[in-house]
Structure formats: C-alpha cells, structure tokens
Amino acid sequence: MTLTTTDRAFFADASRDERAARGKELRAIAPRSSHAEFKRDPGRPGPLELLASQDVTRVLELLPIRYGRMSATPFTYYRGAALPMASDLADTPVSGLTVQACGDAHLMNFGAFASPERRLVFDINDFDETLPGPWEWDVKRLATSLEIAGRNNELNARQCRAVVLDAVGQYREAMRDFAARTALQVWYAHADTAMIESYTAQLRPGSRRKLDRNALKAQSRDNIGALHKFAKVDAGEARILPDPPLILPIGHLANERGREVDLREQLGGVMDAYRATLEPERRALLDRYRLVDLAHKVVGVGSVGTRCWMLLLLGKDEQDPLFLQAKEASSSVLERFVGRSRYNNNGRRVVVGQRMMQTVSDVFLGWVRVTGFDDRSRDFYVRQLRDWKASADVESMSADMLRLYGRLCAWTLARAHARTGDNIAIAAYLGAGATFDHAIAEFARAYADQNERDHAALLEAIKAGRVAADAGH
C-alpha cells in the first residue's frame, strides 16, 4: 500500500471549500462502505511470527510474562498484538489523508492524568507506536477494541454493535465539529472534568459514584504515593524495593548478573543527555532533584520485554520525591507499512508525536539514547511514573458505561487527528450520514472474530511448547 500524504502547500493555501471538495473526491478512491472489508493476506507473515520478530530485541527472561499476559483473554491478546493488526490494516482501504496516528489506539491506551495546572484531564496516554499514518487505522483499532471488550464483558452481539456504532458516530460528529472551528480552537480543545461529567450525567447514581471515587483515587497516585508503594528508607537513603521479576533495582541486577562495576556511575551522563531535551525552565526544576536509585520494571502487556526503568530522585529529603519512568522506544509497528520515522531517535519520535496529539503533556517529557547498560545503544523516552494517572476498569463496565467510555475515547481520538491532519477534508469524507459508522462496525465484528482465532492459536502454541508463557505475573 502506498500512502498519499497531505500536500503541505494545498493544506496551507486551499480554501475551506477546496479542502472539503477534496475530501468528498476521495470517496471515489476509498468508498466509505469499503472500510467494512477485512481479509488477511495469506502471503504476509502470521501473527505469531510477527510477535516473535519483536522478541529479538527484548529481554529474553521476560518473554514468558509477555505471552502469559497475552494468553489470558482475547482482549489481553489484542492489547499485545499491535504489530499483527498493523500488518492486517496495511491491506485495507485508506482515503490517503494522513494524520499523526497513535498506532495503538485501543481503549486501554486512553486515561486520565494531571495537567501542569493540576487539573484532571482525559487523553490518549500511550504513544509507543505513534507515526504519521492513515487516520482510519486508529479508528479501526479503537472500534475493534470496543467490540472485543464488549464480548469479554459478555455483552450480546446487538449490544457490542451499538457500542461500536456510538463510538464511530461520535468520532465522525466530533470531526465535523472540529472542521467548523478555527485551528486555534481545535488546538485548545480538551476533555477536562466538566466534559467528562457531561458524558457521565446519564449514568445511574451508583456508576457515577464509582467514577467519582476513581477520580479521587487518581489524585492520590502521585510521587509521594509512589514512594510509599515502591521504595523504603534504608540507612538514611531511599531505595526502590525489589519485587522479582517485575521490579529489579539496579543493585539487585548487578548482583544477579555478576557485574563488578556499579552501574550507578553511568547514570550521570544519561541524566545529562535527557536533561538537554527539556526546555530551560524544566531543566531548572529537574536540577532541584538528585538521582538516588534505579530499577527495571515490567509494564503493560504489549510492552513486556522492553526495557523500562524507574528512576527515583529526591529533592531536599524523602518528602520531596520525583519518580521518572524511562521506557524503551523501538521502531513503531507502523514503520514496516508507512515508512520510517523522520527522527533517528525513537524516543524523540514518541515525544514529538505525544506533544502533537495530546492537549497537555508531562512537564518532564523528554528522550535519551542510552549506551553501556547492555550490548547496544537503545532509545528511551522519559516521563513521570505517576502523576494522577488512572485507567478505566473496562472489564467491569456495563453496556451503558462502555458506550459512554467509547464515545469519550472517540471524541479524544478525533481531536488528536484534527490537530495533526486536514480535519476539513476528513470531515467531508465522512459526511453527515452513518455509512462509515456501519462499515467500521462490520470491520470490528470481523476482526474481533479473527482476533479470537489468533488468541486460540497462541494458546495452542503454548500448550504444544512452542511458546513459553508465565501466567502468574
């Protein structure tokens, strides 16, 4: 598949009418109804082969945890299978309109966190796979995740379809709304507490109370809370607590692997390189802290096996902690199908994509290239480990709650796409009717069926001993 990227001159100089006309003309290239199509190309590598190709650069000892988590349900399998789906999406119709794509826009990659102004906001919160690409791919990844989550929660087929239709309809309506706004109005749009409350007003009182409790809980997930959860004071110095194999402090790693050199001596250069990617005022803030400990931490489902470090920094004392997370950034799963990133550091690719798609981003967001911790150079992006971060308890959602959550995620995705692509052309392509909505709902149903078959194939490979899995972590 060859993508037709947005012509910058046209985007800048064309009138609103010309951009809208362009969007409608693209229906001839990719009819909206054609997005219902899904048929796996038998000539492409299979899902397990694609997943195994990612294992080459990951920590070998952690791969059983990755496959153990993916094997739990079709929903957890889907969360870890971004590359197989990208491979499948590469053969589906696209309009040719490009946005900054999330690349892994399933519903668990949205959530709440604190803005720099200390307000709780809702946004996309995972950008490991971000890259310029087709907006349709993000929509299909989100819609299919809703279909799979609905099945996981034992919703019937009619309820699952209603959830997906509501979400895709919200995406379309939001994009049409953003097309009527100025560029600055689109850029400033965000989902704050007031907007979330407008979505949840129609829920039953018990469900609303649960959301309120979750919001309060999120505000306790800060650096002080992380210190109490992950560290202890030993001989007057705070140290991260080991929890093998999920959390391995650097001293624990050095002892286990027989390293004679104290790896902490290498951290000064790493922190200096990361610091250089921050704006001057944020460097001044970082300079108020000193690094005291480091640990490897297993995170997520799809990310298991990548290198993810917890960094504990302290200000004047242990009552002023700062936890940072340095997460390995490999090539985006989209690169095989849309071309390489313009950035030679994948950490920078993630950070730039995040800043483009999010309304507000972590003040400590930066990137670094690390050498010396293992056999090669690796790219990382850095952010706070916890800053009022909260994810929805999707697996306990009723049909009504899943519909509302899907709509919120879809609005958020549309806003991100409107910030980075030709929102007027996309809105015109989508139109006022529900043709696109029904096509995506049909795609989501078909791909959810395929996902169940792929999950079953993983279980069979585990049973046959071809794939090692540890379901206990």
Coordinates of C-alpha atoms in Angstrom, one line a residue:
M1 CA 0.0 0.0 0.0
T2 CA 1.3 3.4 -0.9
L3 CA 0.1 6.4 1.1
T4 CA -0.7 9.7 -0.4
T5 CA 0.4 12.3 2.2
T6 CA -1.2 15.6 2.6
D7 CA 0.3 18.2 0.2
R8 CA 1.5 21.0 2.6
A9 CA 1.0 23.7 0.0
F10 CA -2.6 22.6 -0.6
F11 CA -3.2 22.3 3.1
A12 CA -1.9 25.8 3.8
D13 CA -3.3 27.7 0.8
A14 CA -6.6 25.9 -0.2
S15 CA -9.9 27.4 0.8
R16 CA -12.3 25.5 3.1
D17 CA -14.5 24.7 0.1
E18 CA -11.5 23.3 -1.8
R19 CA -10.4 21.1 1.2
A20 CA -14.0 19.8 1.6
A21 CA -14.2 19.1 -2.1
R22 CA -11.0 17.1 -1.9
G23 CA -12.4 15.0 1.0
K24 CA -15.5 14.2 -1.0
E25 CA -13.5 13.3 -4.1
L26 CA -11.5 10.7 -2.1
R27 CA -14.7 8.7 -1.6
A28 CA -14.1 7.5 -5.2
I29 CA -10.7 6.2 -4.2
A30 CA -11.9 4.5 -1.0
P31 CA -15.7 4.3 -0.8
R32 CA -16.8 4.7 2.8
S33 CA -18.6 1.3 2.6
S34 CA -15.3 -0.3 1.6
H35 CA -14.0 0.0 5.2
A36 CA -16.1 -3.0 6.1
E37 CA -13.7 -5.2 4.2
F38 CA -11.3 -7.4 6.0
K39 CA -9.4 -10.4 4.6
R40 CA -6.0 -11.4 5.8
D41 CA -3.3 -11.7 3.1
P42 CA -2.0 -15.3 3.3
G43 CA 1.2 -14.1 1.8
R44 CA 2.1 -12.0 4.9
P45 CA 3.8 -13.4 8.0
G46 CA 1.3 -14.9 10.6
P47 CA 0.6 -13.2 13.9
L48 CA 2.9 -15.5 16.0
E49 CA 5.7 -15.0 13.5
L50 CA 5.3 -11.2 13.7
L51 CA 5.2 -11.3 17.5
A52 CA 8.3 -13.5 17.5
S53 CA 10.1 -10.9 15.3
Q54 CA 9.7 -8.4 18.1
D55 CA 11.1 -10.7 20.7
V56 CA 14.6 -10.5 19.2
T57 CA 15.3 -7.1 20.8
R58 CA 13.5 -7.8 24.1
V59 CA 14.7 -9.2 27.4
L60 CA 14.6 -12.9 26.9
E61 CA 13.8 -13.7 30.5
L62 CA 10.7 -11.6 30.4
L63 CA 9.1 -13.0 27.2
P64 CA 7.1 -15.7 29.1
I65 CA 5.5 -12.9 31.1
R66 CA 4.5 -11.2 27.8
Y67 CA 2.9 -14.3 26.4
G68 CA 1.3 -15.2 29.7
R69 CA -0.4 -11.9 29.9
M70 CA -1.5 -12.1 26.2
S71 CA -2.9 -15.6 26.7
A72 CA -5.3 -14.6 29.5
T73 CA -8.2 -13.5 27.2
P74 CA -8.8 -12.4 23.6
F75 CA -8.9 -8.8 25.0
T76 CA -5.4 -9.1 26.6
Y77 CA -4.1 -10.8 23.4
Y78 CA -5.4 -7.9 21.3
R79 CA -3.6 -5.3 23.6
G80 CA -0.3 -7.0 22.8
A81 CA -0.9 -7.6 19.1
A82 CA -0.4 -4.1 17.6
L83 CA 2.1 -5.4 15.0
P84 CA -0.2 -8.2 13.7
M85 CA -3.1 -5.7 13.3
A86 CA -0.9 -3.2 11.6
S87 CA 0.1 -5.9 9.1
D88 CA -3.6 -6.6 8.5
L89 CA -4.6 -3.0 8.2
A90 CA -1.9 -2.4 5.6
D91 CA -4.2 -4.3 3.1
T92 CA -7.3 -2.3 3.9
P93 CA -8.7 0.7 2.0
V94 CA -7.5 4.2 3.0
S95 CA -8.5 7.6 1.8
G96 CA -4.9 8.8 1.6
L97 CA -5.4 11.6 4.3
T98 CA -2.6 11.4 6.8
V99 CA -2.6 12.3 10.5
Q100 CA -0.2 11.8 13.4
A101 CA -1.5 8.4 14.2
C102 CA -1.4 6.8 17.7
G103 CA -0.6 3.5 16.1
D104 CA -2.1 1.5 19.0
A105 CA -5.4 3.4 19.8
H106 CA -7.2 0.6 21.7
L107 CA -9.4 1.8 24.6
M108 CA -6.9 0.9 27.3
N109 CA -4.5 3.4 25.9
F110 CA -6.7 6.3 26.9
G111 CA -7.0 7.6 30.5
A112 CA -6.9 10.4 33.0
F113 CA -3.8 12.3 34.3
A114 CA -2.8 15.7 35.7
S115 CA -2.3 18.7 33.6
P116 CA 0.6 21.1 34.6
E117 CA -2.2 23.3 36.0
R118 CA -3.1 20.4 38.3
R119 CA -6.5 19.6 36.6
L120 CA -7.6 16.1 35.8
V121 CA -7.7 15.7 32.0
F122 CA -8.6 12.8 29.8
D123 CA -6.5 11.9 26.7
I124 CA -4.6 9.3 24.8
N125 CA -1.8 8.1 27.1
D126 CA 0.3 5.7 25.1
F127 CA 2.4 6.8 22.1
D128 CA 4.9 4.0 21.7
E129 CA 3.8 3.3 18.1
T130 CA 3.0 6.9 17.0
L131 CA 3.9 7.8 13.5
P132 CA 2.3 9.8 10.6
G133 CA -0.2 7.4 9.0
P134 CA -3.8 6.8 7.9
W135 CA -6.4 8.1 10.4
E136 CA -8.6 5.1 9.5
W137 CA -6.2 2.7 11.1
D138 CA -6.6 4.3 14.5
V139 CA -10.4 4.3 14.2
K140 CA -10.4 0.6 13.3
R141 CA -8.1 -0.2 16.2
L142 CA -10.3 1.6 18.7
A143 CA -13.6 0.3 17.3
T144 CA -12.3 -3.3 17.3
S145 CA -11.1 -2.9 20.9
L146 CA -14.6 -1.9 21.9
E147 CA -16.1 -4.9 20.2
I148 CA -13.6 -7.3 21.9
A149 CA -14.1 -5.6 25.3
G150 CA -17.9 -5.9 24.9
R151 CA -17.5 -9.6 24.2
N152 CA -15.1 -10.0 27.1
N153 CA -17.8 -8.4 29.3
E154 CA -20.4 -10.9 28.0
L155 CA -22.4 -8.3 26.0
N156 CA -24.5 -9.8 23.3
A157 CA -23.9 -9.1 19.6
R158 CA -26.5 -6.3 19.4
Q159 CA -25.0 -4.5 22.4
C160 CA -21.5 -4.8 21.0
R161 CA -22.5 -3.4 17.7
A162 CA -24.3 -0.5 19.5
V163 CA -21.2 0.3 21.4
V164 CA -19.1 0.4 18.3
L165 CA -21.6 2.4 16.3
D166 CA -21.9 5.0 19.1
A167 CA -18.1 5.4 19.2
V168 CA -17.6 5.7 15.4
G169 CA -20.6 8.1 15.2
Q170 CA -19.0 10.2 17.9
Y171 CA -15.7 10.3 16.0
R172 CA -17.5 11.4 12.8
E173 CA -19.6 14.0 14.6
A174 CA -16.6 15.4 16.5
M175 CA -14.5 15.6 13.3
R176 CA -17.3 17.6 11.7
D177 CA -17.5 19.9 14.7
F178 CA -13.7 20.4 14.6
A179 CA -13.9 21.2 10.9
A180 CA -16.1 24.1 11.7
R181 CA -13.6 25.5 14.3
T182 CA -10.5 27.6 13.8
A183 CA -7.1 26.0 14.1
L184 CA -6.5 27.5 17.5
Q185 CA -9.9 26.4 18.8
V186 CA -9.1 22.8 17.7
W187 CA -5.6 23.1 19.3
Y188 CA -7.1 24.2 22.6
A189 CA -9.9 21.7 22.8
H190 CA -9.6 19.2 25.6
A191 CA -11.6 16.7 27.7
D192 CA -11.5 18.1 31.3
T193 CA -13.5 17.1 34.4
A194 CA -16.5 19.2 33.3
M195 CA -16.7 17.4 29.9
I196 CA -16.3 14.0 31.4
E197 CA -19.2 14.8 33.8
S198 CA -21.3 15.8 30.9
Y199 CA -20.7 12.3 29.4
T200 CA -21.4 10.5 32.7
A201 CA -24.5 12.6 33.7
Q202 CA -26.8 10.0 32.2
L203 CA -25.3 7.1 34.2
R204 CA -27.1 5.6 37.2
P205 CA -26.1 7.1 40.6
G206 CA -24.1 4.1 41.6
S207 CA -22.0 4.2 38.5
R208 CA -21.4 8.0 38.9
R209 CA -20.3 7.4 42.5
K210 CA -17.8 4.8 41.3
L211 CA -16.3 7.2 38.8
D212 CA -16.0 9.9 41.5
R213 CA -14.1 7.5 43.7
N214 CA -11.8 6.6 40.8
A215 CA -11.1 10.3 40.2
L216 CA -10.2 10.8 43.9
K217 CA -8.0 7.7 43.8
A218 CA -6.2 9.1 40.7
Q219 CA -5.2 12.2 42.6
S220 CA -3.5 10.0 45.2
R221 CA -1.4 8.4 42.6
D222 CA 1.4 10.9 42.8
N223 CA 5.1 10.9 43.6
I224 CA 4.5 10.6 47.4
G225 CA 2.2 7.7 46.8
A226 CA 4.8 6.1 44.5
L227 CA 7.5 6.5 47.2
H228 CA 5.3 4.6 49.7
K229 CA 4.5 1.9 47.2
F230 CA 7.8 1.3 45.6
A231 CA 10.6 2.4 48.0
K232 CA 11.8 2.3 51.6
V233 CA 14.4 4.3 53.5
D234 CA 17.5 2.3 54.2
A235 CA 20.4 3.7 56.2
G236 CA 19.0 7.2 55.7
E237 CA 18.7 6.8 52.0
A238 CA 15.6 5.9 49.9
R239 CA 15.9 2.8 47.8
I240 CA 13.5 1.1 45.4
L241 CA 12.1 -2.2 46.8
P242 CA 12.7 -5.4 44.7
D243 CA 9.7 -7.4 43.5
P244 CA 11.2 -10.0 41.2
P245 CA 10.7 -10.4 38.3
L246 CA 8.5 -7.3 37.9
I247 CA 10.8 -4.8 39.7
L248 CA 14.6 -5.3 39.9
P249 CA 16.6 -2.5 41.4
I250 CA 19.9 -1.8 39.7
G251 CA 22.0 -3.2 42.6
H252 CA 19.9 -6.4 42.5
L253 CA 20.6 -6.7 38.8
A254 CA 24.3 -6.1 39.3
N255 CA 24.5 -8.8 42.0
E256 CA 22.4 -11.4 40.0
R257 CA 24.4 -10.9 36.8
G258 CA 27.8 -10.8 38.5
R259 CA 28.6 -7.3 37.4
E260 CA 31.6 -5.8 39.2
V261 CA 31.0 -2.2 38.1
D262 CA 28.5 -0.2 40.0
L263 CA 26.1 0.8 37.2
R264 CA 25.1 3.9 39.1
E265 CA 28.3 5.5 38.0
Q266 CA 27.0 5.5 34.4
L267 CA 23.8 7.4 35.2
G268 CA 25.3 10.9 35.3
G269 CA 25.8 11.0 31.5
V270 CA 22.4 9.5 30.9
M271 CA 20.7 12.2 33.0
D272 CA 22.7 14.9 31.4
A273 CA 21.6 13.8 27.9
Y274 CA 17.9 13.6 29.0
R275 CA 18.1 17.0 30.7
A276 CA 19.3 18.5 27.4
T277 CA 16.0 17.6 25.7
L278 CA 13.9 19.6 28.3
E279 CA 13.0 23.3 28.0
P280 CA 15.2 25.6 30.2
E281 CA 12.6 26.2 32.8
R282 CA 12.0 22.5 33.2
R283 CA 15.8 21.8 33.4
A284 CA 15.8 24.2 36.3
L285 CA 13.0 22.2 38.0
L286 CA 14.8 18.9 37.4
D287 CA 18.0 20.4 38.8
R288 CA 16.4 20.6 42.2
Y289 CA 16.5 16.8 42.4
R290 CA 19.3 14.2 42.6
L291 CA 19.1 10.7 41.3
V292 CA 19.3 8.1 44.2
D293 CA 18.2 4.8 42.7
L294 CA 17.1 3.0 39.5
A295 CA 15.2 -0.2 38.9
H296 CA 13.9 -2.2 35.9
K297 CA 10.1 -2.5 35.9
V298 CA 7.8 -4.7 33.8
V299 CA 4.9 -2.7 32.4
G300 CA 1.8 -3.3 30.3
V301 CA 1.0 -6.2 28.0
G302 CA 2.5 -5.3 24.6
S303 CA 5.5 -3.6 26.3
V304 CA 6.6 -6.6 28.4
G305 CA 10.2 -7.5 27.5
T306 CA 11.2 -4.0 26.5
R307 CA 13.5 -2.2 28.9
C308 CA 11.6 0.1 31.3
W309 CA 13.4 1.9 34.1
M310 CA 12.1 3.5 37.3
L311 CA 14.3 6.4 38.4
L312 CA 13.9 7.7 42.0
L313 CA 15.1 11.3 42.5
L314 CA 14.9 13.2 45.8
G315 CA 14.7 16.9 46.5
K316 CA 15.7 18.2 49.9
D317 CA 14.5 15.0 51.6
E318 CA 12.4 11.9 51.2
Q319 CA 9.3 14.1 51.5
D320 CA 10.1 15.6 48.1
P321 CA 10.4 12.6 45.8
L322 CA 10.2 12.5 42.0
F323 CA 9.7 9.2 40.2
L324 CA 10.5 9.2 36.5
Q325 CA 10.0 6.4 34.0
A326 CA 12.4 5.8 31.2
K327 CA 10.7 3.5 28.7
E328 CA 12.5 1.9 25.7
A329 CA 11.3 3.2 22.4
S330 CA 11.7 0.8 19.5
S331 CA 10.6 1.3 15.9
S332 CA 6.9 1.9 15.5
V333 CA 4.9 -1.1 14.3
L334 CA 3.6 1.2 11.6
E335 CA 7.1 1.7 10.0
R336 CA 7.0 -1.5 8.1
F337 CA 3.9 -0.3 6.2
V338 CA 4.1 3.5 6.0
G339 CA 7.8 4.2 6.0
R340 CA 10.4 5.2 8.6
S341 CA 10.2 8.0 11.1
R342 CA 11.9 11.3 10.2
Y343 CA 13.6 11.1 13.7
N344 CA 16.7 9.0 14.2
N345 CA 15.9 8.6 17.9
N346 CA 12.7 6.7 18.6
G347 CA 12.4 8.3 22.0
R348 CA 12.2 11.7 20.2
R349 CA 9.6 10.1 17.8
V350 CA 7.4 9.2 20.7
V351 CA 7.8 12.6 22.5
V352 CA 7.1 14.7 19.3
G353 CA 4.0 12.5 18.5
Q354 CA 2.7 12.8 22.0
R355 CA 3.1 16.6 22.1
M356 CA 1.3 16.8 18.8
M357 CA -1.6 14.6 19.8
Q358 CA -2.1 15.5 23.5
T359 CA -3.6 18.8 24.6
V360 CA -1.2 18.9 27.6
S361 CA 1.8 16.7 28.3
D362 CA 4.0 15.8 31.2
V363 CA 6.4 18.6 32.2
F364 CA 9.3 16.1 32.4
L365 CA 8.6 14.5 29.0
G366 CA 12.0 14.1 27.2
W367 CA 14.1 11.5 25.5
V368 CA 17.6 10.0 25.7
R369 CA 19.8 7.4 24.0
V370 CA 21.4 5.0 26.5
T371 CA 24.7 3.1 26.0
G372 CA 26.5 0.9 28.4
F373 CA 23.7 -1.0 30.2
D374 CA 23.8 -3.9 27.7
D375 CA 25.2 -4.8 24.4
R376 CA 23.8 -2.0 22.3
S377 CA 22.5 1.6 22.2
R378 CA 18.8 2.0 23.0
D379 CA 16.4 4.9 22.7
F380 CA 14.1 5.8 25.6
Y381 CA 11.5 8.4 26.4
V382 CA 11.2 9.8 29.9
R383 CA 8.1 11.0 31.8
Q384 CA 6.8 10.9 35.4
L385 CA 5.9 7.4 36.6
R386 CA 2.7 8.5 38.3
D387 CA 1.0 11.9 38.1
W388 CA -2.7 11.4 38.9
K389 CA -2.7 8.6 36.3
A390 CA -5.8 6.5 36.1
S391 CA -7.1 3.9 33.6
A392 CA -10.7 2.8 33.3
D393 CA -11.8 -0.5 34.7
V394 CA -13.0 -1.7 31.3
E395 CA -13.5 -5.3 32.3
S396 CA -16.3 -4.3 34.8
M397 CA -18.2 -2.0 32.5
S398 CA -21.8 -2.5 31.7
A399 CA -23.1 -1.9 28.2
D400 CA -24.1 1.7 29.0
M401 CA -20.8 2.5 30.6
L402 CA -18.8 1.0 27.7
R403 CA -20.8 3.0 25.3
L404 CA -20.1 6.3 27.1
Y405 CA -16.5 5.4 27.5
G406 CA -16.2 4.5 23.8
R407 CA -17.7 7.9 22.9
L408 CA -15.2 9.7 25.1
C409 CA -12.3 7.9 23.6
A410 CA -13.6 8.5 20.1
W411 CA -14.0 12.3 20.7
T412 CA -10.5 12.4 22.1
L413 CA -9.1 10.5 19.1
A414 CA -10.9 12.8 16.7
R415 CA -9.4 15.8 18.4
A416 CA -5.9 14.4 18.1
H417 CA -6.4 13.7 14.4
A418 CA -8.0 17.2 13.9
R419 CA -4.9 18.8 15.4
T420 CA -2.5 17.0 13.1
G421 CA -4.3 16.3 9.8
D422 CA -6.7 18.0 7.4
N423 CA -9.8 18.0 9.6
I424 CA -12.0 19.6 6.9
A425 CA -11.1 17.0 4.3
I426 CA -11.6 14.1 6.8
A427 CA -15.0 15.5 7.9
A428 CA -16.1 15.9 4.3
Y429 CA -15.0 12.4 3.5
L430 CA -17.0 11.1 6.5
G431 CA -20.1 13.1 5.7
A432 CA -23.3 13.5 7.7
G433 CA -24.7 10.0 7.3
A434 CA -23.8 6.8 9.0
T435 CA -22.3 4.9 6.1
F436 CA -18.8 5.0 7.5
D437 CA -20.1 4.1 11.0
H438 CA -21.8 0.9 9.8
A439 CA -18.7 -0.1 7.7
I440 CA -16.4 0.2 10.7
A441 CA -18.8 -1.7 12.9
E442 CA -18.8 -4.6 10.4
F443 CA -15.0 -4.5 10.2
A444 CA -14.8 -4.6 14.0
R445 CA -17.0 -7.6 14.2
A446 CA -15.0 -9.4 11.5
Y447 CA -11.6 -8.5 13.1
A448 CA -12.8 -9.5 16.6
D449 CA -13.6 -12.9 15.1
Q450 CA -10.1 -13.1 13.7
N451 CA -8.6 -11.9 17.0
E452 CA -10.3 -14.8 18.8
R453 CA -8.8 -17.3 16.3
D454 CA -5.4 -15.7 16.8
H455 CA -5.7 -15.9 20.5
A456 CA -6.7 -19.6 20.2
A457 CA -3.6 -20.1 18.0
L458 CA -1.4 -18.6 20.8
L459 CA -3.0 -20.9 23.4
E460 CA -2.3 -23.9 21.1
A461 CA 1.3 -22.9 20.7
I462 CA 1.7 -22.5 24.4
K463 CA 0.1 -25.9 25.0
A464 CA 2.4 -27.5 22.4
G465 CA 5.5 -26.0 24.0
R466 CA 6.4 -23.8 21.0
V467 CA 5.8 -20.6 23.1
A468 CA 6.8 -20.3 26.7
A469 CA 4.2 -18.5 28.9
D470 CA 4.1 -17.5 32.6
A471 CA 0.5 -16.6 33.5
G472 CA 1.4 -15.8 37.1
H473 CA 2.7 -12.3 36.6

